[in-house]
Amino acid sequence: MVEMFSIGTYYYLRVEGVPQNYAEAVKWWRLAAEQGFADAQYNLGHCYDNGIGVEQDYSEAARWYRLAAAQGAAEAQNNIGNMYENGDGVEKNIDEAGKWYRLAAEQDHEETIRSLRDLAQKYLSDETF
C-alpha cells in the first residue's frame, strides 16, 4: 500500500527523475486508496476536487475525502466539512459540516479552526444558508 502511494507521489511531484504525470499519480493513489490507505484517499479527493489528473467531480471528491476523514485525517475532515457547508458534491448540511470541522479542530488543524469560527459567525449573524 505504502509503495503504491509513494509511486503516485513520485508521479505527482516529479521526484527522482520520474516525469510528472497526474493521471499516473491518480492511478497509483487509487490502488492504495482502494486498500484503505487514508493519505491516498485524501489525495484522490484533492485530485477530484480540483480536476488534477481526472475530470473535476465534487461527488467523487467528497467520497474520497469522507473515507480519509473517517480514519481521522484532519485535512480530509476539513475538506469534507467545507463540502457540506457549501453543498459541493453533497447535499448542503450545516450540522454535518460542523461535525467534520469539530473533528479536525480537535486535532488543532488551523484552517478548520478558522472555518469553524466563520461558520459560528454565520449562525450568529443569521446569514441564510
Short mmCIF file of N, CA and C in Angstrom, two decimals:
data_model
loop_
_atom_site.label_atom_id
_atom_site.label_comp_id
_atom_site.label_asym_id
_atom_site.label_seq_id
_atom_site.Cartn_x
_atom_site.Cartn_y
_atom_site.Cartn_z
N MET A 1 0.82 -1.19 0.00
CA MET A 1 0.00 0.00 0.00
C MET A 1 0.87 1.27 0.00
N VAL A 2 1.80 1.33 0.92
CA VAL A 2 2.68 2.49 1.03
C VAL A 2 3.49 2.66 -0.25
N GLU A 3 3.90 1.56 -0.83
CA GLU A 3 4.69 1.63 -2.06
C GLU A 3 3.86 2.24 -3.19
N MET A 4 2.60 1.82 -3.32
CA MET A 4 1.73 2.37 -4.36
C MET A 4 1.52 3.86 -4.15
N PHE A 5 1.30 4.24 -2.88
CA PHE A 5 1.14 5.64 -2.55
C PHE A 5 2.39 6.43 -2.94
N SER A 6 3.55 5.88 -2.62
CA SER A 6 4.82 6.56 -2.92
C SER A 6 5.02 6.72 -4.42
N ILE A 7 4.71 5.70 -5.19
CA ILE A 7 4.85 5.79 -6.65
C ILE A 7 3.94 6.91 -7.18
N GLY A 8 2.71 6.96 -6.68
CA GLY A 8 1.80 8.04 -7.07
C GLY A 8 2.37 9.41 -6.74
N THR A 9 2.96 9.51 -5.58
CA THR A 9 3.55 10.78 -5.15
C THR A 9 4.73 11.16 -6.03
N TYR A 10 5.54 10.18 -6.43
CA TYR A 10 6.64 10.45 -7.34
C TYR A 10 6.12 11.05 -8.65
N TYR A 11 5.05 10.46 -9.19
CA TYR A 11 4.47 11.00 -10.43
C TYR A 11 3.87 12.38 -10.22
N TYR A 12 3.27 12.60 -9.10
CA TYR A 12 2.63 13.90 -8.82
C TYR A 12 3.66 15.01 -8.67
N LEU A 13 4.73 14.70 -7.94
CA LEU A 13 5.72 15.73 -7.60
C LEU A 13 6.95 15.77 -8.50
N ARG A 14 7.06 14.78 -9.43
CA ARG A 14 8.23 14.68 -10.30
C ARG A 14 9.49 14.45 -9.46
N VAL A 15 9.48 13.35 -8.72
CA VAL A 15 10.56 13.02 -7.79
C VAL A 15 11.52 12.01 -8.43
N GLU A 16 12.79 12.17 -8.14
CA GLU A 16 13.84 11.22 -8.53
C GLU A 16 13.78 10.82 -10.01
N GLY A 17 13.63 11.80 -10.87
CA GLY A 17 13.66 11.55 -12.30
C GLY A 17 12.37 11.01 -12.89
N VAL A 18 11.36 10.79 -12.07
CA VAL A 18 10.08 10.32 -12.57
C VAL A 18 9.37 11.52 -13.21
N PRO A 19 8.92 11.40 -14.46
CA PRO A 19 8.25 12.53 -15.09
C PRO A 19 6.91 12.84 -14.42
N GLN A 20 6.59 14.12 -14.33
CA GLN A 20 5.31 14.50 -13.73
C GLN A 20 4.17 14.02 -14.62
N ASN A 21 3.25 13.28 -14.01
CA ASN A 21 2.12 12.73 -14.75
C ASN A 21 0.98 12.55 -13.75
N TYR A 22 0.06 13.51 -13.75
CA TYR A 22 -1.02 13.49 -12.77
C TYR A 22 -1.95 12.28 -12.93
N ALA A 23 -2.25 11.91 -14.16
CA ALA A 23 -3.13 10.75 -14.39
C ALA A 23 -2.49 9.49 -13.83
N GLU A 24 -1.19 9.37 -14.00
CA GLU A 24 -0.48 8.20 -13.47
C GLU A 24 -0.46 8.24 -11.93
N ALA A 25 -0.31 9.42 -11.36
CA ALA A 25 -0.37 9.57 -9.90
C ALA A 25 -1.72 9.10 -9.38
N VAL A 26 -2.78 9.54 -10.05
CA VAL A 26 -4.14 9.15 -9.65
C VAL A 26 -4.29 7.63 -9.71
N LYS A 27 -3.76 7.02 -10.76
CA LYS A 27 -3.85 5.56 -10.91
C LYS A 27 -3.24 4.85 -9.70
N TRP A 28 -2.04 5.26 -9.32
CA TRP A 28 -1.36 4.61 -8.21
C TRP A 28 -2.03 4.92 -6.88
N TRP A 29 -2.46 6.16 -6.69
CA TRP A 29 -3.15 6.51 -5.45
C TRP A 29 -4.46 5.75 -5.31
N ARG A 30 -5.16 5.55 -6.43
CA ARG A 30 -6.41 4.81 -6.38
C ARG A 30 -6.16 3.38 -5.89
N LEU A 31 -5.09 2.75 -6.36
CA LEU A 31 -4.76 1.39 -5.92
C LEU A 31 -4.56 1.35 -4.40
N ALA A 32 -3.85 2.33 -3.87
CA ALA A 32 -3.63 2.38 -2.42
C ALA A 32 -4.91 2.77 -1.68
N ALA A 33 -5.67 3.70 -2.25
CA ALA A 33 -6.90 4.16 -1.61
C ALA A 33 -7.94 3.05 -1.51
N GLU A 34 -8.02 2.24 -2.54
CA GLU A 34 -8.99 1.14 -2.52
C GLU A 34 -8.65 0.10 -1.47
N GLN A 35 -7.41 0.11 -1.01
CA GLN A 35 -7.00 -0.78 0.08
C GLN A 35 -7.11 -0.09 1.44
N GLY A 36 -7.67 1.12 1.46
CA GLY A 36 -7.94 1.81 2.71
C GLY A 36 -6.85 2.74 3.21
N PHE A 37 -5.89 3.09 2.36
CA PHE A 37 -4.80 3.98 2.79
C PHE A 37 -5.31 5.42 2.80
N ALA A 38 -5.42 6.00 4.00
CA ALA A 38 -6.07 7.31 4.17
C ALA A 38 -5.38 8.43 3.39
N ASP A 39 -4.06 8.45 3.36
CA ASP A 39 -3.36 9.52 2.62
C ASP A 39 -3.69 9.47 1.14
N ALA A 40 -3.78 8.26 0.60
CA ALA A 40 -4.13 8.10 -0.81
C ALA A 40 -5.58 8.52 -1.04
N GLN A 41 -6.46 8.19 -0.11
CA GLN A 41 -7.86 8.60 -0.23
C GLN A 41 -7.97 10.12 -0.23
N TYR A 42 -7.23 10.76 0.68
CA TYR A 42 -7.23 12.23 0.70
C TYR A 42 -6.72 12.79 -0.63
N ASN A 43 -5.61 12.24 -1.12
CA ASN A 43 -5.03 12.76 -2.37
C ASN A 43 -5.99 12.59 -3.54
N LEU A 44 -6.70 11.46 -3.59
CA LEU A 44 -7.70 11.28 -4.65
C LEU A 44 -8.81 12.32 -4.52
N GLY A 45 -9.25 12.55 -3.29
CA GLY A 45 -10.26 13.58 -3.07
C GLY A 45 -9.78 14.93 -3.58
N HIS A 46 -8.54 15.26 -3.27
CA HIS A 46 -7.95 16.53 -3.72
C HIS A 46 -7.92 16.60 -5.25
N CYS A 47 -7.54 15.50 -5.89
CA CYS A 47 -7.47 15.49 -7.36
C CYS A 47 -8.86 15.68 -7.97
N TYR A 48 -9.85 14.98 -7.45
CA TYR A 48 -11.21 15.14 -7.98
C TYR A 48 -11.78 16.52 -7.64
N ASP A 49 -11.45 17.03 -6.49
CA ASP A 49 -11.93 18.34 -6.07
C ASP A 49 -11.41 19.44 -7.00
N ASN A 50 -10.17 19.26 -7.48
CA ASN A 50 -9.51 20.31 -8.27
C ASN A 50 -9.30 19.96 -9.74
N GLY A 51 -9.76 18.79 -10.16
CA GLY A 51 -9.60 18.39 -11.55
C GLY A 51 -8.14 18.17 -11.94
N ILE A 52 -7.38 17.52 -11.08
CA ILE A 52 -5.97 17.26 -11.34
C ILE A 52 -5.81 15.79 -11.74
N GLY A 53 -5.50 15.53 -12.99
CA GLY A 53 -5.31 14.17 -13.47
C GLY A 53 -6.60 13.42 -13.75
N VAL A 54 -7.71 14.04 -13.40
CA VAL A 54 -9.05 13.48 -13.62
C VAL A 54 -9.98 14.66 -13.91
N GLU A 55 -11.14 14.34 -14.43
CA GLU A 55 -12.14 15.39 -14.61
C GLU A 55 -12.67 15.79 -13.23
N GLN A 56 -12.83 17.09 -13.01
CA GLN A 56 -13.33 17.56 -11.73
C GLN A 56 -14.69 16.93 -11.43
N ASP A 57 -14.84 16.39 -10.23
CA ASP A 57 -16.07 15.72 -9.83
C ASP A 57 -16.20 15.85 -8.31
N TYR A 58 -17.03 16.80 -7.88
CA TYR A 58 -17.17 17.07 -6.45
C TYR A 58 -17.76 15.88 -5.69
N SER A 59 -18.66 15.15 -6.31
CA SER A 59 -19.23 13.97 -5.64
C SER A 59 -18.15 12.93 -5.36
N GLU A 60 -17.30 12.71 -6.34
CA GLU A 60 -16.22 11.74 -6.17
C GLU A 60 -15.20 12.26 -5.16
N ALA A 61 -14.94 13.56 -5.19
CA ALA A 61 -14.05 14.16 -4.20
C ALA A 61 -14.59 13.94 -2.79
N ALA A 62 -15.88 14.18 -2.61
CA ALA A 62 -16.50 14.00 -1.30
C ALA A 62 -16.40 12.56 -0.83
N ARG A 63 -16.58 11.63 -1.75
CA ARG A 63 -16.49 10.21 -1.40
C ARG A 63 -15.11 9.87 -0.83
N TRP A 64 -14.06 10.31 -1.51
CA TRP A 64 -12.71 10.00 -1.05
C TRP A 64 -12.34 10.78 0.20
N TYR A 65 -12.72 12.05 0.27
CA TYR A 65 -12.46 12.81 1.49
C TYR A 65 -13.15 12.16 2.69
N ARG A 66 -14.39 11.73 2.50
CA ARG A 66 -15.14 11.13 3.61
C ARG A 66 -14.45 9.87 4.12
N LEU A 67 -13.93 9.05 3.20
CA LEU A 67 -13.24 7.82 3.61
C LEU A 67 -11.98 8.14 4.41
N ALA A 68 -11.21 9.12 3.95
CA ALA A 68 -10.00 9.51 4.68
C ALA A 68 -10.36 10.18 6.01
N ALA A 69 -11.40 11.00 5.99
CA ALA A 69 -11.84 11.70 7.21
C ALA A 69 -12.28 10.71 8.28
N ALA A 70 -12.95 9.65 7.87
CA ALA A 70 -13.42 8.64 8.82
C ALA A 70 -12.25 7.94 9.52
N GLN A 71 -11.08 8.00 8.90
CA GLN A 71 -9.88 7.41 9.51
C GLN A 71 -9.09 8.43 10.33
N GLY A 72 -9.64 9.65 10.44
CA GLY A 72 -9.01 10.66 11.28
C GLY A 72 -8.10 11.64 10.58
N ALA A 73 -8.08 11.65 9.25
CA ALA A 73 -7.24 12.59 8.51
C ALA A 73 -7.82 14.00 8.62
N ALA A 74 -7.14 14.86 9.37
CA ALA A 74 -7.67 16.20 9.67
C ALA A 74 -7.93 17.03 8.43
N GLU A 75 -7.03 17.01 7.46
CA GLU A 75 -7.22 17.81 6.24
C GLU A 75 -8.46 17.32 5.48
N ALA A 76 -8.67 16.01 5.45
CA ALA A 76 -9.86 15.46 4.80
C ALA A 76 -11.11 15.84 5.58
N GLN A 77 -11.03 15.84 6.91
CA GLN A 77 -12.17 16.25 7.74
C GLN A 77 -12.53 17.70 7.44
N ASN A 78 -11.51 18.55 7.32
CA ASN A 78 -11.75 19.94 6.98
C ASN A 78 -12.42 20.06 5.61
N ASN A 79 -11.88 19.34 4.63
CA ASN A 79 -12.39 19.48 3.27
C ASN A 79 -13.80 18.93 3.11
N ILE A 80 -14.11 17.80 3.77
CA ILE A 80 -15.49 17.28 3.66
C ILE A 80 -16.43 18.21 4.43
N GLY A 81 -15.95 18.80 5.51
CA GLY A 81 -16.77 19.79 6.22
C GLY A 81 -17.08 20.97 5.31
N ASN A 82 -16.09 21.43 4.58
CA ASN A 82 -16.29 22.54 3.65
C ASN A 82 -17.28 22.17 2.55
N MET A 83 -17.20 20.93 2.08
CA MET A 83 -18.11 20.50 1.03
C MET A 83 -19.55 20.47 1.55
N TYR A 84 -19.73 20.01 2.79
CA TYR A 84 -21.07 20.02 3.38
C TYR A 84 -21.56 21.44 3.64
N GLU A 85 -20.66 22.31 4.03
CA GLU A 85 -21.05 23.70 4.28
C GLU A 85 -21.55 24.37 3.00
N ASN A 86 -20.88 24.07 1.88
CA ASN A 86 -21.20 24.75 0.62
C ASN A 86 -22.09 23.94 -0.32
N GLY A 87 -22.33 22.68 0.00
CA GLY A 87 -23.14 21.85 -0.88
C GLY A 87 -22.41 21.43 -2.14
N ASP A 88 -21.10 21.28 -2.07
CA ASP A 88 -20.31 20.85 -3.23
C ASP A 88 -20.19 19.33 -3.24
N GLY A 89 -20.89 18.67 -4.14
CA GLY A 89 -20.81 17.23 -4.28
C GLY A 89 -21.63 16.45 -3.27
N VAL A 90 -22.21 17.16 -2.33
CA VAL A 90 -23.07 16.57 -1.30
C VAL A 90 -24.22 17.54 -1.07
N GLU A 91 -25.27 17.04 -0.44
CA GLU A 91 -26.35 17.95 -0.07
C GLU A 91 -25.85 18.86 1.05
N LYS A 92 -26.11 20.14 0.91
CA LYS A 92 -25.68 21.11 1.92
C LYS A 92 -26.26 20.71 3.28
N ASN A 93 -25.39 20.65 4.30
CA ASN A 93 -25.82 20.22 5.62
C ASN A 93 -24.87 20.85 6.64
N ILE A 94 -25.34 21.90 7.27
CA ILE A 94 -24.50 22.66 8.20
C ILE A 94 -24.14 21.83 9.42
N ASP A 95 -25.06 21.00 9.89
CA ASP A 95 -24.75 20.16 11.05
C ASP A 95 -23.64 19.17 10.72
N GLU A 96 -23.70 18.58 9.53
CA GLU A 96 -22.66 17.64 9.11
C GLU A 96 -21.33 18.37 8.92
N ALA A 97 -21.39 19.58 8.36
CA ALA A 97 -20.18 20.39 8.22
C ALA A 97 -19.55 20.64 9.58
N GLY A 98 -20.37 21.04 10.53
CA GLY A 98 -19.88 21.31 11.88
C GLY A 98 -19.26 20.08 12.53
N LYS A 99 -19.85 18.91 12.29
CA LYS A 99 -19.32 17.67 12.85
C LYS A 99 -17.89 17.42 12.36
N TRP A 100 -17.69 17.54 11.05
CA TRP A 100 -16.36 17.28 10.48
C TRP A 100 -15.37 18.37 10.88
N TYR A 101 -15.82 19.62 10.90
CA TYR A 101 -14.95 20.71 11.33
C TYR A 101 -14.49 20.48 12.78
N ARG A 102 -15.42 20.09 13.66
CA ARG A 102 -15.05 19.87 15.06
C ARG A 102 -14.00 18.77 15.19
N LEU A 103 -14.18 17.68 14.44
CA LEU A 103 -13.21 16.58 14.50
C LEU A 103 -11.82 17.05 14.07
N ALA A 104 -11.76 17.84 13.02
CA ALA A 104 -10.45 18.35 12.57
C ALA A 104 -9.89 19.38 13.55
N ALA A 105 -10.75 20.22 14.08
CA ALA A 105 -10.29 21.24 15.03
C ALA A 105 -9.73 20.60 16.29
N GLU A 106 -10.28 19.47 16.69
CA GLU A 106 -9.77 18.75 17.86
C GLU A 106 -8.33 18.29 17.64
N GLN A 107 -7.90 18.24 16.38
CA GLN A 107 -6.52 17.89 16.06
C GLN A 107 -5.67 19.14 15.81
N ASP A 108 -6.22 20.29 16.20
CA ASP A 108 -5.53 21.58 16.05
C ASP A 108 -5.25 21.94 14.59
N HIS A 109 -6.12 21.54 13.71
CA HIS A 109 -5.99 21.89 12.29
C HIS A 109 -6.36 23.36 12.13
N GLU A 110 -5.36 24.19 11.83
CA GLU A 110 -5.53 25.66 11.82
C GLU A 110 -6.65 26.14 10.89
N GLU A 111 -6.64 25.65 9.66
CA GLU A 111 -7.64 26.10 8.69
C GLU A 111 -9.05 25.77 9.17
N THR A 112 -9.21 24.62 9.81
CA THR A 112 -10.51 24.21 10.31
C THR A 112 -10.96 25.09 11.46
N ILE A 113 -10.04 25.47 12.30
CA ILE A 113 -10.40 26.34 13.42
C ILE A 113 -10.98 27.64 12.87
N ARG A 114 -10.38 28.17 11.80
CA ARG A 114 -10.92 29.37 11.15
C ARG A 114 -12.28 29.08 10.52
N SER A 115 -12.41 27.92 9.86
CA SER A 115 -13.68 27.56 9.21
C SER A 115 -14.79 27.43 10.24
N LEU A 116 -14.48 26.82 11.37
CA LEU A 116 -15.47 26.64 12.43
C LEU A 116 -15.88 27.99 13.01
N ARG A 117 -14.91 28.87 13.20
CA ARG A 117 -15.20 30.22 13.69
C ARG A 117 -16.08 30.98 12.69
N ASP A 118 -15.76 30.86 11.39
CA ASP A 118 -16.57 31.53 10.36
C ASP A 118 -17.99 30.98 10.32
N LEU A 119 -18.12 29.66 10.47
CA LEU A 119 -19.44 29.03 10.48
C LEU A 119 -20.25 29.53 11.67
N ALA A 120 -19.63 29.64 12.83
CA ALA A 120 -20.31 30.14 14.02
C ALA A 120 -20.75 31.59 13.82
N GLN A 121 -19.91 32.39 13.19
CA GLN A 121 -20.27 33.79 12.94
C GLN A 121 -21.45 33.89 11.99
N LYS A 122 -21.50 32.99 11.00
CA LYS A 122 -22.65 32.98 10.08
C LYS A 122 -23.93 32.68 10.84
N TYR A 123 -23.86 31.71 11.76
CA TYR A 123 -25.03 31.37 12.56
C TYR A 123 -25.46 32.56 13.42
N LEU A 124 -24.47 33.20 14.06
CA LEU A 124 -24.78 34.31 14.94
C LEU A 124 -25.31 35.53 14.21
N SER A 125 -24.88 35.70 12.96
CA SER A 125 -25.34 36.86 12.20
C SER A 125 -26.64 36.57 11.45
N ASP A 126 -27.14 35.35 11.59
CA ASP A 126 -28.40 34.96 10.95
C ASP A 126 -28.31 34.94 9.42
N GLU A 127 -27.12 34.71 8.87
CA GLU A 127 -27.00 34.61 7.43
C GLU A 127 -27.79 33.40 6.94
N THR A 128 -28.33 33.54 5.76
CA THR A 128 -29.07 32.43 5.18
C THR A 128 -28.10 31.40 4.63
N PHE A 129 -28.36 30.15 4.94
CA PHE A 129 -27.53 29.07 4.44
C PHE A 129 -28.25 28.51 3.27
#
